[in-house]
Coordinates of C-alpha atoms in Angstrom, one line a residue:
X1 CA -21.2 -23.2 18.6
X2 CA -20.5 -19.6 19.8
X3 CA -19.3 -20.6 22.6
X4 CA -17.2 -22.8 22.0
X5 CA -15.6 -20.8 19.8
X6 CA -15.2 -17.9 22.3
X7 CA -13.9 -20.6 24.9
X8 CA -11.3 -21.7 22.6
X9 CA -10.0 -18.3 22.3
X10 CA -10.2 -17.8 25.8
X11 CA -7.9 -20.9 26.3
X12 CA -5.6 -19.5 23.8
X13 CA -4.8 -16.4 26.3
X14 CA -3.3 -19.0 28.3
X15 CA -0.4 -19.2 26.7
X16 CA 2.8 -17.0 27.3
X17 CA 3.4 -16.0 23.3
X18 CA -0.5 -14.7 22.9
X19 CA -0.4 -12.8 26.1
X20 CA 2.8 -10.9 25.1
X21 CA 1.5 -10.6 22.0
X22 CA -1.5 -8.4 23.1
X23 CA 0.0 -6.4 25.9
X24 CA 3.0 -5.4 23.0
X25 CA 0.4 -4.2 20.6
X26 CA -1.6 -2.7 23.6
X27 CA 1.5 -0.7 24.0
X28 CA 2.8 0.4 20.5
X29 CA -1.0 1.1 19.7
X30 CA -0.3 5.2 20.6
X31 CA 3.2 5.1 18.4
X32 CA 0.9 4.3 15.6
X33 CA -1.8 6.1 15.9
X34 CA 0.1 9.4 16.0
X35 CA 2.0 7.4 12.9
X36 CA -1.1 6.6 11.0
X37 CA -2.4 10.0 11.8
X38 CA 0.5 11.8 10.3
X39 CA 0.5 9.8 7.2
X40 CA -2.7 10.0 6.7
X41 CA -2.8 13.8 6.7
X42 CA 0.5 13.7 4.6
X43 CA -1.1 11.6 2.3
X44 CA -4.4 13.2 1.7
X45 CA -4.1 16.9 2.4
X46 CA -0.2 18.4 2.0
X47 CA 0.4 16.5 -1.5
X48 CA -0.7 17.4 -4.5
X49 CA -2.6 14.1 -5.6
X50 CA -4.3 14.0 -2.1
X51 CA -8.0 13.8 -2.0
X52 CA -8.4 16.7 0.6
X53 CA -5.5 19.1 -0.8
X54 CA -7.5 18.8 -4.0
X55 CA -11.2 19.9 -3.1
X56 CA -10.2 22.0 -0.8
X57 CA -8.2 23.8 -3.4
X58 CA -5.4 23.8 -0.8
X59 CA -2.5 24.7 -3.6
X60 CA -2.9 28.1 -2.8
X61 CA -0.5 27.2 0.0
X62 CA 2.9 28.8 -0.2
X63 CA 5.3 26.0 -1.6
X64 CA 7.6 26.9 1.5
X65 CA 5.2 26.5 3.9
X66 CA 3.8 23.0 2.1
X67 CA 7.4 21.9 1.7
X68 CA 8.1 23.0 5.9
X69 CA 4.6 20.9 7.0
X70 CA 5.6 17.9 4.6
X71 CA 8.9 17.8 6.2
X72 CA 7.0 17.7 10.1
X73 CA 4.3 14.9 8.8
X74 CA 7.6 12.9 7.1
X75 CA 9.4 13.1 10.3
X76 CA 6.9 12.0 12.6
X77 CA 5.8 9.0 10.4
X78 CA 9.2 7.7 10.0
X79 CA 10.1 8.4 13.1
X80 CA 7.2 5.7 14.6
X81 CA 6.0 3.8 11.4
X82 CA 9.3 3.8 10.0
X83 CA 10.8 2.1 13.3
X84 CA 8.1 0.2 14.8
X85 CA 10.0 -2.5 14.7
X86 CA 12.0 -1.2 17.4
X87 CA 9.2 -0.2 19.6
X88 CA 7.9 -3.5 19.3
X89 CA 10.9 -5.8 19.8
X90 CA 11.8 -4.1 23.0
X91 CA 8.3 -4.7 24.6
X92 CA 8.0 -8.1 23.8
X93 CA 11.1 -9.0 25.2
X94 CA 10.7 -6.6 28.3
X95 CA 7.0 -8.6 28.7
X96 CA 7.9 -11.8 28.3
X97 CA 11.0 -11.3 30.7
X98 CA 9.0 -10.0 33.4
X99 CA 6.9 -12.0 33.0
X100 CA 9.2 -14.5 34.8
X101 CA 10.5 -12.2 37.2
X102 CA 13.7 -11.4 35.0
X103 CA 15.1 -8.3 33.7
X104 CA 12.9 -6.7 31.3
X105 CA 15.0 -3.8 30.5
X106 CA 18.2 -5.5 29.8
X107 CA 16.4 -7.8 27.5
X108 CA 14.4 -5.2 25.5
X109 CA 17.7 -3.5 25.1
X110 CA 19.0 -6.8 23.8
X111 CA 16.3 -7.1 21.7
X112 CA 16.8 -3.7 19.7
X113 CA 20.7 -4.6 19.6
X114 CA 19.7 -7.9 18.0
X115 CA 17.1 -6.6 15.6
X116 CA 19.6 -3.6 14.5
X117 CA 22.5 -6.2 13.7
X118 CA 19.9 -8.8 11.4
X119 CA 18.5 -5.8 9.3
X120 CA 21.9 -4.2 8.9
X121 CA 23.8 -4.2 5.4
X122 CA 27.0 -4.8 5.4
X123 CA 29.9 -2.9 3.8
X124 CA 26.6 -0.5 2.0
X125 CA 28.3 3.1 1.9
X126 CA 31.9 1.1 1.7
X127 CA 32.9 3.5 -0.9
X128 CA 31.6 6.3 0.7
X129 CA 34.3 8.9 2.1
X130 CA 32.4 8.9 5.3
X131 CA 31.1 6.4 7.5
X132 CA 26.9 6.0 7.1
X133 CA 24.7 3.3 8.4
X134 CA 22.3 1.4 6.2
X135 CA 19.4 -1.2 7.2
X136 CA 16.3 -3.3 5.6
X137 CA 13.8 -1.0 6.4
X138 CA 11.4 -3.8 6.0
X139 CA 12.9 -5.6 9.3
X140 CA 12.6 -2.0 10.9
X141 CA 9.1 -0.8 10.1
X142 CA 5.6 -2.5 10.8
X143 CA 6.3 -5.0 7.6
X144 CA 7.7 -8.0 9.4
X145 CA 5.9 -7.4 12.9
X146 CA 5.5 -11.2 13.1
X147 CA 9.1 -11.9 13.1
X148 CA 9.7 -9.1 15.2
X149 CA 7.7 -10.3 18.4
X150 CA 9.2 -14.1 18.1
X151 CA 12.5 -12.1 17.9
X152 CA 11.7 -10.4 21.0
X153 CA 10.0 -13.3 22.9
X154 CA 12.8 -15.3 21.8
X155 CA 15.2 -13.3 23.8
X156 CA 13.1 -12.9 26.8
X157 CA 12.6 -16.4 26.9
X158 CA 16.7 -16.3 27.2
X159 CA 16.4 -14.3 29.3
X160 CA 13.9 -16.5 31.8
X161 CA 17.0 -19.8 31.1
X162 CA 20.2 -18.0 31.5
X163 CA 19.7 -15.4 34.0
X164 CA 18.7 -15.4 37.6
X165 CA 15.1 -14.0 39.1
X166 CA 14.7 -10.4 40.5
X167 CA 14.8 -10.3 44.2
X168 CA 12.8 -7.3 45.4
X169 CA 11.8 -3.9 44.4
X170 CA 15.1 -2.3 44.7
X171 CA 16.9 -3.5 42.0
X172 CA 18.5 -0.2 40.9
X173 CA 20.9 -0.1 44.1
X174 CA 24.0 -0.5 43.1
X175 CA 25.4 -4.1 43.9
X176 CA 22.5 -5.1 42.1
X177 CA 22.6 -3.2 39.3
X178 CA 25.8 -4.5 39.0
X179 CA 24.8 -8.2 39.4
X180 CA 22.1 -7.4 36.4
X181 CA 24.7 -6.2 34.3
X182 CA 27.3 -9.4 34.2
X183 CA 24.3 -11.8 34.7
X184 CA 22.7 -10.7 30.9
X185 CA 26.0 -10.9 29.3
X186 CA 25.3 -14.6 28.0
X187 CA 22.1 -14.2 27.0
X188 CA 23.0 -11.0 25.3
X189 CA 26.0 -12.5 23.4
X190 CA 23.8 -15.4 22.3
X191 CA 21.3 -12.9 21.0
X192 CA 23.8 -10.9 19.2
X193 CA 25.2 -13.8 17.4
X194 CA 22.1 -15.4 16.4
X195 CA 21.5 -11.7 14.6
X196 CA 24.9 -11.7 12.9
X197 CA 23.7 -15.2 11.4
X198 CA 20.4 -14.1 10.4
X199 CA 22.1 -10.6 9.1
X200 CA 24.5 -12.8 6.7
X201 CA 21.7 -14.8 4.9
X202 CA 19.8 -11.3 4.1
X203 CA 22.6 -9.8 2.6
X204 CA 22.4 -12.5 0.3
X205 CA 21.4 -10.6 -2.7
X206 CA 18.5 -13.8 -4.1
X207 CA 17.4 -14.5 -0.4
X208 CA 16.6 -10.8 0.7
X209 CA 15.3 -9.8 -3.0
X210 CA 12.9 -13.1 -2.6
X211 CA 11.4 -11.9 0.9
X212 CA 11.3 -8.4 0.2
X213 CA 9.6 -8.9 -3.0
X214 CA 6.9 -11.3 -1.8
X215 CA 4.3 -8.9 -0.6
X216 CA 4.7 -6.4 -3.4
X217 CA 4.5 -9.7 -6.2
X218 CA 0.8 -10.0 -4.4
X219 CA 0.0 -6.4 -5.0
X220 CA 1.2 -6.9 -8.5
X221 CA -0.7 -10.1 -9.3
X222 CA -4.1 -8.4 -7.0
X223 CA -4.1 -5.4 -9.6
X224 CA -3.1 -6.3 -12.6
X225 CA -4.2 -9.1 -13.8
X226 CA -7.2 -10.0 -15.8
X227 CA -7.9 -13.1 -14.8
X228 CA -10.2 -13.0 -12.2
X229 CA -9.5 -16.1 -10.2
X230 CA -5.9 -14.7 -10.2
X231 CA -7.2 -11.3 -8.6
X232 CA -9.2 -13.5 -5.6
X233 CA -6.5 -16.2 -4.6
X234 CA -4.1 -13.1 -4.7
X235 CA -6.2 -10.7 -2.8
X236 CA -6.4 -14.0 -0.4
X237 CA -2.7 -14.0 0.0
X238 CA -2.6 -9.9 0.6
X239 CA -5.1 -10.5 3.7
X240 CA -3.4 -13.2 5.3
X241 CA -0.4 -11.2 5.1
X242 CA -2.0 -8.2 6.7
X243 CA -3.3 -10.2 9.5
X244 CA -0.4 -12.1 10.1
X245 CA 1.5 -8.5 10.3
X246 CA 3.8 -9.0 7.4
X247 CA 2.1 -6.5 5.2
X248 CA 2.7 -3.3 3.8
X249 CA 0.1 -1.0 6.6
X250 CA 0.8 2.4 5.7
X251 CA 1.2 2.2 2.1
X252 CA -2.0 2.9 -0.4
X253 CA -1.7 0.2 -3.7
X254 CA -4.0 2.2 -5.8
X255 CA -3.2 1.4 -9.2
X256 CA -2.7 4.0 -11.6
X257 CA -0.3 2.2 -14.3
X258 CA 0.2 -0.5 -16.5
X259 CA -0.9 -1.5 -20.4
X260 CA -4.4 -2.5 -19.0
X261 CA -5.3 0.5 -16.9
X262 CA -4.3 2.7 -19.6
X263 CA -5.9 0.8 -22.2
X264 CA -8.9 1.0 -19.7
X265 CA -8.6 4.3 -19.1
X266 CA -8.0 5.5 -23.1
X267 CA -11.1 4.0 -24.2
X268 CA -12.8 5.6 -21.6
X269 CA -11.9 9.3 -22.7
X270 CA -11.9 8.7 -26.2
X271 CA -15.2 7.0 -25.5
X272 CA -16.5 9.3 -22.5
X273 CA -18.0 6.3 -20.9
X274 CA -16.6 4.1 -18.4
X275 CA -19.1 0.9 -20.1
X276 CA -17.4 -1.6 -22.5
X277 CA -14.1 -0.9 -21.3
X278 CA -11.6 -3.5 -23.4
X279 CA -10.4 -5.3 -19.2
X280 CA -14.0 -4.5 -17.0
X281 CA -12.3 -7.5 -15.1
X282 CA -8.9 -5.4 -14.4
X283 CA -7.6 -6.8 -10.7
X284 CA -7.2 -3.0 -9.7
X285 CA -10.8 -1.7 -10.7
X286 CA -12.3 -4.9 -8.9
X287 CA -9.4 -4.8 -5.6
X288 CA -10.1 -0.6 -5.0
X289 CA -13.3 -0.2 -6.1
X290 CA -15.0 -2.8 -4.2
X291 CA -12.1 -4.5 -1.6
X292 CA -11.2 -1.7 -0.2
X293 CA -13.0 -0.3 2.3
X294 CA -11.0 1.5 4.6
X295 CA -7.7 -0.5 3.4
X296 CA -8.0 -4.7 3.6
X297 CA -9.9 -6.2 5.0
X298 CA -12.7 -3.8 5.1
X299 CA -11.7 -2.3 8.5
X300 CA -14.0 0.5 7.7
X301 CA -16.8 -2.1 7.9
X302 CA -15.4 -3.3 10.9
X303 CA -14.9 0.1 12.0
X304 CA -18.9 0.7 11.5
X305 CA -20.0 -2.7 13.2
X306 CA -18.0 -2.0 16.3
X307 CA -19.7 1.2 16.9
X308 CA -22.9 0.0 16.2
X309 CA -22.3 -2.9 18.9
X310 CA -20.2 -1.8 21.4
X311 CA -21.0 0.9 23.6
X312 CA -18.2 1.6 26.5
X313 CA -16.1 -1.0 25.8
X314 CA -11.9 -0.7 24.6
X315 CA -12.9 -1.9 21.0
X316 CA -15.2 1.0 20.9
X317 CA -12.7 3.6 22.2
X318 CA -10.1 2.5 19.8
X319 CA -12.8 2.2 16.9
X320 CA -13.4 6.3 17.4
X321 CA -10.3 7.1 17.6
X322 CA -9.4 5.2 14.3
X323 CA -12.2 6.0 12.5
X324 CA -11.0 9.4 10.2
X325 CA -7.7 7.8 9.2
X326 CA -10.2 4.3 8.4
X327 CA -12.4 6.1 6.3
X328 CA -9.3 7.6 4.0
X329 CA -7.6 3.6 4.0
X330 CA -5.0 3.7 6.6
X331 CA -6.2 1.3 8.4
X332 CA -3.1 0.3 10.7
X333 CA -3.9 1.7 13.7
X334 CA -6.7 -0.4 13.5
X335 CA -5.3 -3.1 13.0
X336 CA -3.0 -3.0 15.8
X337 CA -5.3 -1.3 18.2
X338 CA -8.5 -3.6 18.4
X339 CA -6.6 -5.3 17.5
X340 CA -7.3 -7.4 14.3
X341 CA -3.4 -8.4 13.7
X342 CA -3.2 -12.3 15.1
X343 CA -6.9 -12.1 16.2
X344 CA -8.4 -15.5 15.2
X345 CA -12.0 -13.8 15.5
X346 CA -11.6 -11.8 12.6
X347 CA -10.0 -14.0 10.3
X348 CA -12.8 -15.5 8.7
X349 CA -14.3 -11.8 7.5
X350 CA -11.0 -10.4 7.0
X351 CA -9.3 -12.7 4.3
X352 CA -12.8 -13.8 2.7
X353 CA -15.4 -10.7 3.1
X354 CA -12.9 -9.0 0.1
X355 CA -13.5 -12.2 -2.1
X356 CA -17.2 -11.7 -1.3
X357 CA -17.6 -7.7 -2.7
X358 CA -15.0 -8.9 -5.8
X359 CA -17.2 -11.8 -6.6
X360 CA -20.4 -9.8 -6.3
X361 CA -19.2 -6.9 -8.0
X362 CA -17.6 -9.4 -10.8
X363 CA -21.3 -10.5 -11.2
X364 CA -23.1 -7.1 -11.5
X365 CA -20.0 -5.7 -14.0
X366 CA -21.1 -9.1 -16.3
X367 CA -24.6 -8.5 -16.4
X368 CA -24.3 -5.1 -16.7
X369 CA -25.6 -3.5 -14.3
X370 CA -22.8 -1.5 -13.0
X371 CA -19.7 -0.2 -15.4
X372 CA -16.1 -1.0 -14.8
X373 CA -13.7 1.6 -12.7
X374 CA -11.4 2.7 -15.2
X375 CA -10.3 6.7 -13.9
X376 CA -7.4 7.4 -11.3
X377 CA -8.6 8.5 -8.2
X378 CA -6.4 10.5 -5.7
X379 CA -4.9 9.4 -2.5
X380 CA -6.9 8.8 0.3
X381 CA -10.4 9.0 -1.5
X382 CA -12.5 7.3 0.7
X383 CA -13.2 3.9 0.3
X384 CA -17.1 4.1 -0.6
X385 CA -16.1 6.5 -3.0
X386 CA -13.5 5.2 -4.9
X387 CA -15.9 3.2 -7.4
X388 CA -18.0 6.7 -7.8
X389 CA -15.1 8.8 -8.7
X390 CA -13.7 6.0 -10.6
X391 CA -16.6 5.8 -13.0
X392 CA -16.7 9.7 -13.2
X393 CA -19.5 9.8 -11.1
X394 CA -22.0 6.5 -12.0
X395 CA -24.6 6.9 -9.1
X396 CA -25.8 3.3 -10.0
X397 CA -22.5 2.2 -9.1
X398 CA -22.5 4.4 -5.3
X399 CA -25.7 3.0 -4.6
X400 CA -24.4 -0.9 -5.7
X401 CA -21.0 0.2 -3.2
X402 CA -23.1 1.3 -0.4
X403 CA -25.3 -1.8 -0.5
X404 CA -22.0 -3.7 -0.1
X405 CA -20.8 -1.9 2.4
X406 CA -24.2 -2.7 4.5
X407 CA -23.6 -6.2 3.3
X408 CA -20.2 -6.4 5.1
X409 CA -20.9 -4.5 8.0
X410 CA -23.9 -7.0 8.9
X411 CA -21.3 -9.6 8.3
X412 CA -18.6 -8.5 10.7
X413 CA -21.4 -7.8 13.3
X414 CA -21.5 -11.4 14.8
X415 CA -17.8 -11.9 15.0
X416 CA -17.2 -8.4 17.1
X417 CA -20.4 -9.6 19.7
X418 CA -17.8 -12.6 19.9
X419 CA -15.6 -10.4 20.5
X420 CA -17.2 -8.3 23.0
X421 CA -17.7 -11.8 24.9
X422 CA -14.1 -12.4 24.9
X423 CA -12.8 -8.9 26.0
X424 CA -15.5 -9.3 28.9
X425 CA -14.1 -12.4 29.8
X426 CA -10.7 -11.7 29.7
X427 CA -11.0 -8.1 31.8
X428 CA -12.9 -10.0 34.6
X429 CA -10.5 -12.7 34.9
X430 CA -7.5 -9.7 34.5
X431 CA -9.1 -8.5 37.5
X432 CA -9.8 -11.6 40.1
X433 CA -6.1 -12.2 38.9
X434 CA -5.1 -8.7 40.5
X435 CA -7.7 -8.8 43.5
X436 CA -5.8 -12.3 44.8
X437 CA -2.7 -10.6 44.4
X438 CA -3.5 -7.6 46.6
X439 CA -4.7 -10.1 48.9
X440 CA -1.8 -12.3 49.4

């Protein structure tokens, strides 16, 4: 049966859009690492409600300095989480271009020009004395990185139809830069166009309000409702998102609002126990406390497994590396660096292993053996810890999160020795590939 499997996803390497797919995330993985990184020590140690700024008693810092270092951490995580979008499109048209011996620059530079004229909004600042551009950051950042490498595949695909093949090495010489340059004129012009269409049905006010809002109505429906069927089939929806790369992968959801949580949280300092709270079955006590183990997903069990199983190999270098900003729930370096993002291996686990710990902590809240989560925690508390400081410090309740923790990290163990088989596989065939090349 393993086997199988693992052939199956071998065979899917084969084709064009999965191989473009994983040398453009191979590529963008640095941009968001040092993105991740900076958020993450935004998050949790320059702001006040960050877990490490808080017992590290790091307000004695001089405002000016905090305000200088939040600035720098901003900048850098706008700068490559904000426009990873960018980063992205460029590459997978530049891949998939050369990948037929076409002109990979000319169509990544298509491919930004395309993706800047569907996420811009027209006539925004028309009132404005001076002239100021304005897009949908959600076409921009890491939130639609699904659409963004069909976009850019797309165009190199154009590219491969409408333009001519590369002759030689020395394509910079002048008559033949010059060739380059009127030969991707049609495909650019087609590209351009179909981004000036796309651009016109998102500044439609109900179409753009209905995809931007699609994401953040899971988060809504995850965390606040009581219902706990509601909270599963919702939390469902949040993890197919993530993996299909159409989440929200910086962001923490920790919910610290709404009639519930404060009831919740009311009757537990008027009461000075978190037991018997009036919602024990709140979406956002069940989705933090217990889902949300290094962000969706449970990448940090992931995270553990991999290091556990994988000695030397890429996923094991990229699982060290990613492990600190894991542990505090950023997670997307993660996700794009193993990468977990459009990997059919780690499907199964990702979208259902949450359901698992929800379900089982569900069960243990109704028979009482652990209390509900009703106390705020602050940003980036880890994710083992969450339930802890959420109960004010119920050790029945750290010992019942660690035991799921063990739970999911024997779970993901099969699925990255899969894994491991496949990225074997596919580096040995990577290289006969480049020995019969060096010998014709």
């Amino acid at each position: 049966m393993h086997e199988k499997i693992i052939n199956r996803i071998i065979a899917l390497h084969r084709y064009s859009f999965v191989r473009i797919t994983r040398q453009t995330l191979i590529m963008i993985f640095p941009i968001v690492f040092i993105g991740t990184m900076a958020k993450m020590i935004l998050k949790t140690i320059f702001k006040p409600d960050g877990f490490i700024y808080n017992i590290a008693f790091l307000d004695a810092i001089p405002q000016n300095v905090l305000r200088i270092i939040q600035f720098m951490l901003t900048s850098i995580s706008q700068l490559t989480l904000g426009i990873l979008g960018i980063y992205t499109v460029y590459m997978a048209a530049k891949f998939t271009a050369k990948r037929y011996r076409r002109d990979g620059k000319f169509a990544g530079i298509t491919a930004i020009l395309t993706l800047l004229l569907m996420s811009y909004r027209y006539g925004n600042g028309k009132s404005s004395p001076q002239f100021s551009l304005s897009f949908y950051q959600r076409l921009l950042s890491g939130n639609s990185l699904l659409i963004v490498l069909i976009l850019g595949y797309g165009i190199g695909q154009l590219y491969r139809w409408l333009t001519p093949p590369k002759d030689g090495d020395n394509t910079n010489a002048l008559p033949l830069l010059q060739e380059r340059s009127f030969s991707s004129m049609l495909p650019m012009t087609i590209s351009l166009i179909f981004g000036v269409t796309v651009a016109l049905f998102l500044n439609s006010n109900t179409i753009y309000h209905a995809w931007s809002t699609s994401y953040s109505t899971l988060v809504t429906t995850a965390q606040e409702h009581r219902q706990l069927w509601l909270t599963l089939l919702a939390t469902m929806g949040l993890t197919i998102f993530d993996w299909l790369g159409l989440g929200v992968p910086y962001t923490s959801m920790a919910l610290t609002s709404g009639d519930s949580f404060t009831a919740n949280l009311n009757y537990a300092l008027t009461h000075g126990t978190p037991w018997n709270v009036p919602y024990e079955f709140l979406g956002s006590s069940l989705y933090n406390s217990f889902a949300n183990f290094g962000g969706d997903g449970l990448i940090l069990a992931l995270i553990v497994a991999i290091l556990l199983t994988s000695n030397g190999s890429y996923m094991h270098r990229v699982a060290r590396w990613t492990a600190l900003p894991t542990l505090f729930n950023f997670n997307y370096a993660t996700m794009i660096g193993l990468p977990v993002v459009f990997n059919p291996l780690f499907l199964i686990p990702f979208v259902f292993l949450p359901i698992v710990n929800i379900l089982l902590a569900s069960l243990a809240i109704t028979i009482h053996l652990i209390p509900s989560t009703p106390y705020p925690v602050l940003q980036g508390t880890p994710g083992p810890l969450i339930s802890f400081l959420g109960t004010n410090g119920n050790w029945g309740i750290l010992i019942f999160t660690l035991v799921l923790l063990l739970i999911d990290i024997a779970a993901y163990i099969p699925f990255v020795k899969m894994a491991l088989v496949v990225e074997n596989r596919l580096t040995l065939a990577e290289q006969d590939v480049i020995s019969h090349e060096k010998n014709d």
